[in-house]
mmCIF file of C-alpha atoms in Angstrom:
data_model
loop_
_atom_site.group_PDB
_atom_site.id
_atom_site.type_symbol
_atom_site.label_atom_id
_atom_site.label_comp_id
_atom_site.label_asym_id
_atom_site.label_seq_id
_atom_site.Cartn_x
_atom_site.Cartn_y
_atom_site.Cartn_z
ATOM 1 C CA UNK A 1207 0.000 0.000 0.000
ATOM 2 C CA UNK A 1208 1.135 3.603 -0.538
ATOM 3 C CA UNK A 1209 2.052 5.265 2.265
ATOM 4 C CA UNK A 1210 0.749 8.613 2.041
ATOM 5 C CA UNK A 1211 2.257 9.995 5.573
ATOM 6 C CA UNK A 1212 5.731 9.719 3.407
ATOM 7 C CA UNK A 1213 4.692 11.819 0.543
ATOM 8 C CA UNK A 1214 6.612 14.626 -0.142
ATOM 9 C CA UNK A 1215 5.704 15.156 -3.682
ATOM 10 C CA UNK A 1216 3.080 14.049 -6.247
ATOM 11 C CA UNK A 1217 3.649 13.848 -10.042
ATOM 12 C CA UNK A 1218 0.231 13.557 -11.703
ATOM 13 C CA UNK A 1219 -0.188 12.428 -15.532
ATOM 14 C CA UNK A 1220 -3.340 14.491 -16.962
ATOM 15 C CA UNK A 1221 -5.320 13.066 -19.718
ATOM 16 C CA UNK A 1222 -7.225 10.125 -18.764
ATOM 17 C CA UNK A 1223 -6.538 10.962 -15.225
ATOM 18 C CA UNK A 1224 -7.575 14.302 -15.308
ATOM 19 C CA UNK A 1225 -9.739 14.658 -17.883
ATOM 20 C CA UNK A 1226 -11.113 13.067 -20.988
ATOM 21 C CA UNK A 1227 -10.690 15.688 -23.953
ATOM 22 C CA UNK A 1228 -12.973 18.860 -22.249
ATOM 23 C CA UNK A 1229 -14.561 16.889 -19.564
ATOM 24 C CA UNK A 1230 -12.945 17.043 -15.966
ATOM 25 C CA UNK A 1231 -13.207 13.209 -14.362
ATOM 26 C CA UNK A 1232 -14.840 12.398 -11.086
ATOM 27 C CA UNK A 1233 -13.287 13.174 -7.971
ATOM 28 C CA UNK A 1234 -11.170 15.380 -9.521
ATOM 29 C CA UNK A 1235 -11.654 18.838 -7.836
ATOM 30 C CA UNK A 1236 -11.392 17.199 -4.346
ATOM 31 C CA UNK A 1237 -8.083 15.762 -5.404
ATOM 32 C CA UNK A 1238 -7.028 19.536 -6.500
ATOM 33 C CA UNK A 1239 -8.701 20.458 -3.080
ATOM 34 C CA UNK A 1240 -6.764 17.719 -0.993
ATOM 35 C CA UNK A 1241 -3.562 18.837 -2.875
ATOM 36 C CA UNK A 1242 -3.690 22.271 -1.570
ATOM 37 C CA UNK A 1243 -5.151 21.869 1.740
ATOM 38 C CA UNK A 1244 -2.276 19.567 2.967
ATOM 39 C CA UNK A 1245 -0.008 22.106 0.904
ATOM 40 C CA UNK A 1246 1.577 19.368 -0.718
ATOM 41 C CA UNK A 1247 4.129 20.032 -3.792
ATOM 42 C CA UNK A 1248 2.442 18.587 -7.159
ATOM 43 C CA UNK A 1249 3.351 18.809 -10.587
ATOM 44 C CA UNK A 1250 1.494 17.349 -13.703
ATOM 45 C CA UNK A 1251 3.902 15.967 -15.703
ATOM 46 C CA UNK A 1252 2.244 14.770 -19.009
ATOM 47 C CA UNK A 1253 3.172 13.446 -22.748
ATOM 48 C CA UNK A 1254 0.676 15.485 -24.619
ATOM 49 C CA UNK A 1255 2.625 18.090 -25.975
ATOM 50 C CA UNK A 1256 0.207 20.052 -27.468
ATOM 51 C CA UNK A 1257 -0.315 22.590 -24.743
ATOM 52 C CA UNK A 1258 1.956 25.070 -23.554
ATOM 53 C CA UNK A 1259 1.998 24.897 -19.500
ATOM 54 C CA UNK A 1260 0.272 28.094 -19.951
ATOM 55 C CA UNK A 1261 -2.621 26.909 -21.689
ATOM 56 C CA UNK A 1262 -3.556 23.712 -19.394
ATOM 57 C CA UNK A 1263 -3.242 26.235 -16.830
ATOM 58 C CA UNK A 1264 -6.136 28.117 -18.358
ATOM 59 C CA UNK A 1265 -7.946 24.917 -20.024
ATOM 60 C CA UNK A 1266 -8.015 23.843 -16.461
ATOM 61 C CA UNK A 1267 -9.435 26.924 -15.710
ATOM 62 C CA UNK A 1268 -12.062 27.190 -18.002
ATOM 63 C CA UNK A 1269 -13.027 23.375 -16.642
ATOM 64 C CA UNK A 1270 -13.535 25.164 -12.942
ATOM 65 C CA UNK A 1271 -9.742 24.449 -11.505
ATOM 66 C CA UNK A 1272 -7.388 26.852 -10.297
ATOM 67 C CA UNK A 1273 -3.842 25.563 -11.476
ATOM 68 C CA UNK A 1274 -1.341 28.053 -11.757
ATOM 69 C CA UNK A 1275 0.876 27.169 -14.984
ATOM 70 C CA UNK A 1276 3.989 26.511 -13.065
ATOM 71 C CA UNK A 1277 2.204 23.202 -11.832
ATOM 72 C CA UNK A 1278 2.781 21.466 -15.329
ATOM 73 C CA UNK A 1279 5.704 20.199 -17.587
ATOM 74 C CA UNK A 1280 5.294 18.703 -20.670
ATOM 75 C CA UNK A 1281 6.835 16.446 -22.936
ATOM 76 C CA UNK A 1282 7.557 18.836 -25.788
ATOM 77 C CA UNK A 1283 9.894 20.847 -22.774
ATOM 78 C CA UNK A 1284 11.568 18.046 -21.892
ATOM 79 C CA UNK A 1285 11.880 17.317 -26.330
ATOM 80 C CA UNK A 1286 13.191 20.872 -26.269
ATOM 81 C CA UNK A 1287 15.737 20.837 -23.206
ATOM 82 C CA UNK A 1288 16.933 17.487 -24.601
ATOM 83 C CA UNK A 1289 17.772 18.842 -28.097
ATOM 84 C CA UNK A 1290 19.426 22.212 -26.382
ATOM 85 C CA UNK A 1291 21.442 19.617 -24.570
ATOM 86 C CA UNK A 1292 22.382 17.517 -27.089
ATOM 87 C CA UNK A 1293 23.041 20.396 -29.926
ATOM 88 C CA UNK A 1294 22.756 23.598 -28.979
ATOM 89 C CA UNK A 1295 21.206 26.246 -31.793
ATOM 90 C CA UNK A 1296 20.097 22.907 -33.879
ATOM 91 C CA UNK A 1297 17.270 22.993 -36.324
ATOM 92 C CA UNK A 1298 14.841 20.790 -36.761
ATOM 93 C CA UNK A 1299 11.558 19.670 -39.053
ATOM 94 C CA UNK A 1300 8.516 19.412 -36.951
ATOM 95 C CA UNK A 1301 5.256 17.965 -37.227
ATOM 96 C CA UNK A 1302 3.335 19.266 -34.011
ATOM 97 C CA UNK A 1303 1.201 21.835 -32.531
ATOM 98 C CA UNK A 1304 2.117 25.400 -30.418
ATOM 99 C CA UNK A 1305 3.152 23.612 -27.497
ATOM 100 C CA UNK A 1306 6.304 21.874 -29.178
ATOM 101 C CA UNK A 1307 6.631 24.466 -31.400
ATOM 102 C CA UNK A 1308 7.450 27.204 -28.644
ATOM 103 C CA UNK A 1309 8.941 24.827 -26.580
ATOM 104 C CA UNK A 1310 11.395 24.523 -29.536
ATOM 105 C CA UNK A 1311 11.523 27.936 -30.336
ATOM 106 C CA UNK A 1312 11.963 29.105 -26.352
ATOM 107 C CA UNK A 1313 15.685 27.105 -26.568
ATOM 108 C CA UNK A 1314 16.790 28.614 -30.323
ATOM 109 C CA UNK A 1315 15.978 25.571 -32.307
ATOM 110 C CA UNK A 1316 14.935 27.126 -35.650
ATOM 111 C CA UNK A 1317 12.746 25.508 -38.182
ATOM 112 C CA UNK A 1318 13.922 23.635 -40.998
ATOM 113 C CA UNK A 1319 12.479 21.553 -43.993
ATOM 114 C CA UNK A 1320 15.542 21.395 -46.143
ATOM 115 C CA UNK A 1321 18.515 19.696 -44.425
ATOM 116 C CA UNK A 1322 17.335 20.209 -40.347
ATOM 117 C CA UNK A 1323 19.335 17.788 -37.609
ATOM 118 C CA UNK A 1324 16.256 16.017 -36.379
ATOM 119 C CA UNK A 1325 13.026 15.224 -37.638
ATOM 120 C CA UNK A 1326 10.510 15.775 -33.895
ATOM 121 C CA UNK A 1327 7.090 14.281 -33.949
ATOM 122 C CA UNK A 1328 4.753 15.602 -31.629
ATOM 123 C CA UNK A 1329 0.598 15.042 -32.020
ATOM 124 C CA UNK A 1330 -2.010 17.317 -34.048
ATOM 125 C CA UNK A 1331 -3.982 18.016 -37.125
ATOM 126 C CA UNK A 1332 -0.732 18.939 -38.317
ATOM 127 C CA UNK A 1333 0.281 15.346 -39.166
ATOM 128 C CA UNK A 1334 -0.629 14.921 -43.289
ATOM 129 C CA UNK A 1335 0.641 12.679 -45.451
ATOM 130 C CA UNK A 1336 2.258 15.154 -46.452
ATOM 131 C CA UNK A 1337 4.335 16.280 -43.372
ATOM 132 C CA UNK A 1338 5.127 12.566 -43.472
ATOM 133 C CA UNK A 1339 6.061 12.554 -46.505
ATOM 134 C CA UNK A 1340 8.693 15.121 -45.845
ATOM 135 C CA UNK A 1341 9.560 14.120 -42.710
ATOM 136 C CA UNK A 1342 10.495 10.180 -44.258
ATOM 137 C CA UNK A 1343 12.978 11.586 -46.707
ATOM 138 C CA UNK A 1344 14.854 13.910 -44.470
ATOM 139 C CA UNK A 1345 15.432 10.837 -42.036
ATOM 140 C CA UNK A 1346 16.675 9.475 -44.974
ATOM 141 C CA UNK A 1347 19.091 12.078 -45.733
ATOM 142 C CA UNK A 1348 20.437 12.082 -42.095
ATOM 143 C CA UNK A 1349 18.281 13.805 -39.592
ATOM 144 C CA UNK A 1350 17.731 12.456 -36.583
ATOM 145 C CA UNK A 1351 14.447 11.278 -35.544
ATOM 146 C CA UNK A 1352 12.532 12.076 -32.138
ATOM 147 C CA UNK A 1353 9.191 11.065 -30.775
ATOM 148 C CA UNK A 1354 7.961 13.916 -28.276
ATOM 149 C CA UNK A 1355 6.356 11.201 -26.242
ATOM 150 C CA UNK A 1356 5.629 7.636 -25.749
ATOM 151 C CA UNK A 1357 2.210 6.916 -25.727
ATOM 152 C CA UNK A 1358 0.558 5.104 -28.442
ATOM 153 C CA UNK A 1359 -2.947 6.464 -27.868
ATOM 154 C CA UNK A 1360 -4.993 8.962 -25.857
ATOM 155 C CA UNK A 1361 -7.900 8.666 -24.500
ATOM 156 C CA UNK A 1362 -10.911 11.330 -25.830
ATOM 157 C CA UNK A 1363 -14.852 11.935 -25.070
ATOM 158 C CA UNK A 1364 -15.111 9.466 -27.985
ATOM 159 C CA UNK A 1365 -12.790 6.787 -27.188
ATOM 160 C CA UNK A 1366 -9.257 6.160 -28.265
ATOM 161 C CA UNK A 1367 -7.167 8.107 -30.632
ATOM 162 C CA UNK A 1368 -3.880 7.301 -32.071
ATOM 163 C CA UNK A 1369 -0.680 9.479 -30.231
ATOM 164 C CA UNK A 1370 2.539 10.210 -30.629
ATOM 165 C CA UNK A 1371 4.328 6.667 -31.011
ATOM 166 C CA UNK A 1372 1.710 5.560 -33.176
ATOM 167 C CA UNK A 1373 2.465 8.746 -35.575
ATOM 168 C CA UNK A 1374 6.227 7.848 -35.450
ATOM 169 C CA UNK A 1375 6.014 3.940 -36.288
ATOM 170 C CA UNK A 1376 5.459 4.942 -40.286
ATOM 171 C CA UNK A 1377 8.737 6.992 -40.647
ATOM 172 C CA UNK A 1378 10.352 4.529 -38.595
ATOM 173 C CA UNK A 1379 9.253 1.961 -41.207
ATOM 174 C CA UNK A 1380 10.282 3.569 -44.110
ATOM 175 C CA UNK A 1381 13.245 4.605 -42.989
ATOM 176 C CA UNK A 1382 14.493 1.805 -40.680
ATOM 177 C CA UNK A 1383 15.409 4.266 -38.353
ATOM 178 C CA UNK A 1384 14.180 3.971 -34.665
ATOM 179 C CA UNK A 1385 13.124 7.171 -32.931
ATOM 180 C CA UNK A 1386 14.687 8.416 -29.288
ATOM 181 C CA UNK A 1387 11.381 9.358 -27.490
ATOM 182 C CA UNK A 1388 11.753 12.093 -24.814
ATOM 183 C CA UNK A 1389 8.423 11.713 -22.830
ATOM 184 C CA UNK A 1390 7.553 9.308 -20.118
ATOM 185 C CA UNK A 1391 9.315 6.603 -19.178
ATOM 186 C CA UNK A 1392 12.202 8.815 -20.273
ATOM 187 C CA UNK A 1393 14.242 8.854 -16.673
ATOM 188 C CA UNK A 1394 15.238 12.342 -18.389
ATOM 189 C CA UNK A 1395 11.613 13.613 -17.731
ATOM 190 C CA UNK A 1396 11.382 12.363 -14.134
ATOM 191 C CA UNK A 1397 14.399 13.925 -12.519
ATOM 192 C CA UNK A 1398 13.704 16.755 -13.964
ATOM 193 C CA UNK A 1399 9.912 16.420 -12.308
ATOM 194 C CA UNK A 1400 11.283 15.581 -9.552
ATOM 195 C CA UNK A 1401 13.790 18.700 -9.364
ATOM 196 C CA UNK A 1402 11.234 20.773 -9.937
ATOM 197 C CA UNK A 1403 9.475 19.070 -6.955
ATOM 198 C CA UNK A 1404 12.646 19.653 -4.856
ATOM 199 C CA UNK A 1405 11.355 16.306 -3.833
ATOM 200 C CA UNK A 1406 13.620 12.727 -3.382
ATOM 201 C CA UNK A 1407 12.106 9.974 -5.918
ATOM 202 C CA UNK A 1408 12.006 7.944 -2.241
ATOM 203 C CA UNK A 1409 9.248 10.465 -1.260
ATOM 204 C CA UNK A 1410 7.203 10.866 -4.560
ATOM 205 C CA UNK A 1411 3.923 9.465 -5.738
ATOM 206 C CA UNK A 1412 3.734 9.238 -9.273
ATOM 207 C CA UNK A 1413 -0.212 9.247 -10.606
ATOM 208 C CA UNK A 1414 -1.249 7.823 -13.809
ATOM 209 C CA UNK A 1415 -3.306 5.827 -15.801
ATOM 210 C CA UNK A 1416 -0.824 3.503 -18.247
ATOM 211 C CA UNK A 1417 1.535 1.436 -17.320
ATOM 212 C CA UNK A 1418 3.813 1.465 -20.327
ATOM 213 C CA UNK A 1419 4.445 4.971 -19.452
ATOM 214 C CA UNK A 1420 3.476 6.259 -15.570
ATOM 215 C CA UNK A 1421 3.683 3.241 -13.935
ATOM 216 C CA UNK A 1422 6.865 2.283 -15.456
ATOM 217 C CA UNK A 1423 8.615 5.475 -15.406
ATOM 218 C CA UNK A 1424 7.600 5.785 -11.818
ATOM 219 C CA UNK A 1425 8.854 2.272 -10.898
ATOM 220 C CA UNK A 1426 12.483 2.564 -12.567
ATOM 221 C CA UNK A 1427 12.818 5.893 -10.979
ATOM 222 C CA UNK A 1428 11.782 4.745 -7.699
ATOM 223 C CA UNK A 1429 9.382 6.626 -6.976
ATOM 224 C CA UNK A 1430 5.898 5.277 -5.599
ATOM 225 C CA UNK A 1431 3.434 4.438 -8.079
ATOM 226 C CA UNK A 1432 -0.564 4.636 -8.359
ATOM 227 C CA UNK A 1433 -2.566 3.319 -11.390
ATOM 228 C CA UNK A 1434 -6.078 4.868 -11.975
ATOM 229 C CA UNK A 1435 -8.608 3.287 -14.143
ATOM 230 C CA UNK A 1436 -10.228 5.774 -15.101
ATOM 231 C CA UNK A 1437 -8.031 6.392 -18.956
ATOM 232 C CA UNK A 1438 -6.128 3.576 -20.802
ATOM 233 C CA UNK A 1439 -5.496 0.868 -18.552
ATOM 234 C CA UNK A 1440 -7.944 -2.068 -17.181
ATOM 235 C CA UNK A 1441 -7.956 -4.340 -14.632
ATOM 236 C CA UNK A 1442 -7.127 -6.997 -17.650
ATOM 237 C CA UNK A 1443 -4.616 -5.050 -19.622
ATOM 238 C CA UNK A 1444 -2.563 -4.881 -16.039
ATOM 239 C CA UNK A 1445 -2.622 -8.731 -16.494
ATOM 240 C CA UNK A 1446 0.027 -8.564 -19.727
ATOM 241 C CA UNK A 1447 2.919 -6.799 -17.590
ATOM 242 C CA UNK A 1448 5.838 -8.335 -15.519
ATOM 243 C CA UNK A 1449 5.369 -5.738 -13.492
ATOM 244 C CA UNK A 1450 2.868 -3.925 -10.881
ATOM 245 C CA UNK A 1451 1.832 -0.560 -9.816
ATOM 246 C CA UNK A 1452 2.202 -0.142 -5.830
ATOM 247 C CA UNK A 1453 -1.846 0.502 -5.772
ATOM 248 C CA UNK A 1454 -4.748 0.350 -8.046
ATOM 249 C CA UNK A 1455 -7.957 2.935 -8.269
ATOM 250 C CA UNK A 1456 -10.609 3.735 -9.932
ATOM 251 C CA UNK A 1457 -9.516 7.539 -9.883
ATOM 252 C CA UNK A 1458 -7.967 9.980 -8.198
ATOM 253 C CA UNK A 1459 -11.364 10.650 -5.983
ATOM 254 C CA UNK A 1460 -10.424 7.264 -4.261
ATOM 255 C CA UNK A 1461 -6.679 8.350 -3.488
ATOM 256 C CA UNK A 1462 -8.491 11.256 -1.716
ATOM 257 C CA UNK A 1463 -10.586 8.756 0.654
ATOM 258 C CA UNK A 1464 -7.565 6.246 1.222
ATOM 259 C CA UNK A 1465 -5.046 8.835 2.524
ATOM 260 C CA UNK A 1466 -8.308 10.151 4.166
ATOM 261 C CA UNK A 1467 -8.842 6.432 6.211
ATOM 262 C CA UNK A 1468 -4.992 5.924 6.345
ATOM 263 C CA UNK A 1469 -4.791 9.619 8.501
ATOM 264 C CA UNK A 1470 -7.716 8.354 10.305
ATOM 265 C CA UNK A 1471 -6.128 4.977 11.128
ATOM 266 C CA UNK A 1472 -2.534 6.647 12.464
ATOM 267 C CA UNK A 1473 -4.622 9.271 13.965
#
């Protein structure tokens, strides 16, 4: 069981935890609620990078939550701090939306559809045949390819919808290249969660609701780990995995009401 007397931090994936497309799960707003009332440090560290931080702050908002934007970190930052990392003032052909594209642009990687250093998939309306098109023959003049994130599909209002790894798989068949993905289970991404946390993985509680990507990533990293039901994963999907979360729920409603009986019990 998770030990919620020893939590000093909470990372918290967002869609299908959070929310399905624009509507906010159950339980949800007492989970914000319990956050801030015990004043404990959170972050919502998700692949979709879409968003800038600044617009789940106010998409949040709009759903009835008060998040202030420095409460989230994306997968397209942690794409962008990567690439300033790895090549500083690189360029790069993108197919994704204004949260990679800023996250990009933020660093000084410039845009490029002529002879770029990577090729960066993110998710969006953006992705044509087209754009993949493009971004195939690049890879096969040398650019590098990178998968903002890991997941293979989202959930939505209206079921399942393909995501970022799912995008990626065609260039990385016609190339034979494989892509370096930079979201969750990325260790990359967690440390720097959990720096901006100021929290030791020891004392963390990763949320989420896959377990190719939250569970995992919070398992390697040592942090704590709690699956919720309530996006991709089911009780029979856990089944195909070597490995388990350290609790299951439905949602994050009921990890409100078991630190609530666990205080109660110590009390």
């Amino acid at each position: 069981m998770i030990q919620f007397d020893k939590i000093e931090g909470i990372l918290c994936d967002m869609d299908g935890v959070i929310y399905h497309g624009n509507q906010i799960l159950p339980g949800v707003p007492e989970f914000i609620q319990w956050l801030k009332a015990r004043e404990l440090p959170f972050l919502f560290l998700t692949n979709n990078p879409v968003y800038t931080p600044r617009e789940l702050s106010q998409r949040l908002k709009r759903m009835g939550l008060d998040v202030s934007e420095d409460h989230f970190y994306t997968s397209a930052l942690a794409t962008a701090k990567f690439l300033d990392s790895q090549k500083p003032g690189c360029s790069a052909y993108v197919i994704g939306e204004g949260g990679l594209m800023n996250a990009l642009y933020d660093v000084g990687i410039t845009n490029n559809a002529v002879d770029p250093d990577y090729v960066v998939v993110g998710e969006g309306p953006s992705y044509s045949m087209e754009s993949l098109t493009i971004a195939t023959n690049l890879v096969m003049k040398g650019a590098r390819l990178i998968g903002a994130d890991f997941d293979v599909s989202g959930p939505t209002e209206n079921g399942i919808v393909p995501a970022c790894r799912a995008l990626v798989a065609p260039i990385e068949l016609a190339t034979g290249k494989k892509a370096y993905f930079c979201g969750k289970p990325n260790p990359l991404m967690m440390r720097t969660g959990l720096r901006i946390l100021g929290c030791h993985s020891e004392n963390a509680l990763i949320i989420g609701d896959r377990m190719d990507t939250d569970i995992i990533a919070g398992m390697e990293s040592g942090t704590q780990t709690a699956l919720v039901l309530s996006g991709v994963s089911t009780r029979e999907s856990i089944k195909t995995y070597a490995y388990r979360p350290t609790e299951i729920f439905g949602g994050v409603g009921d990890i409100v009401e078991a630190a609530a009986k666990q205080e109660n019990q110590d009390a």
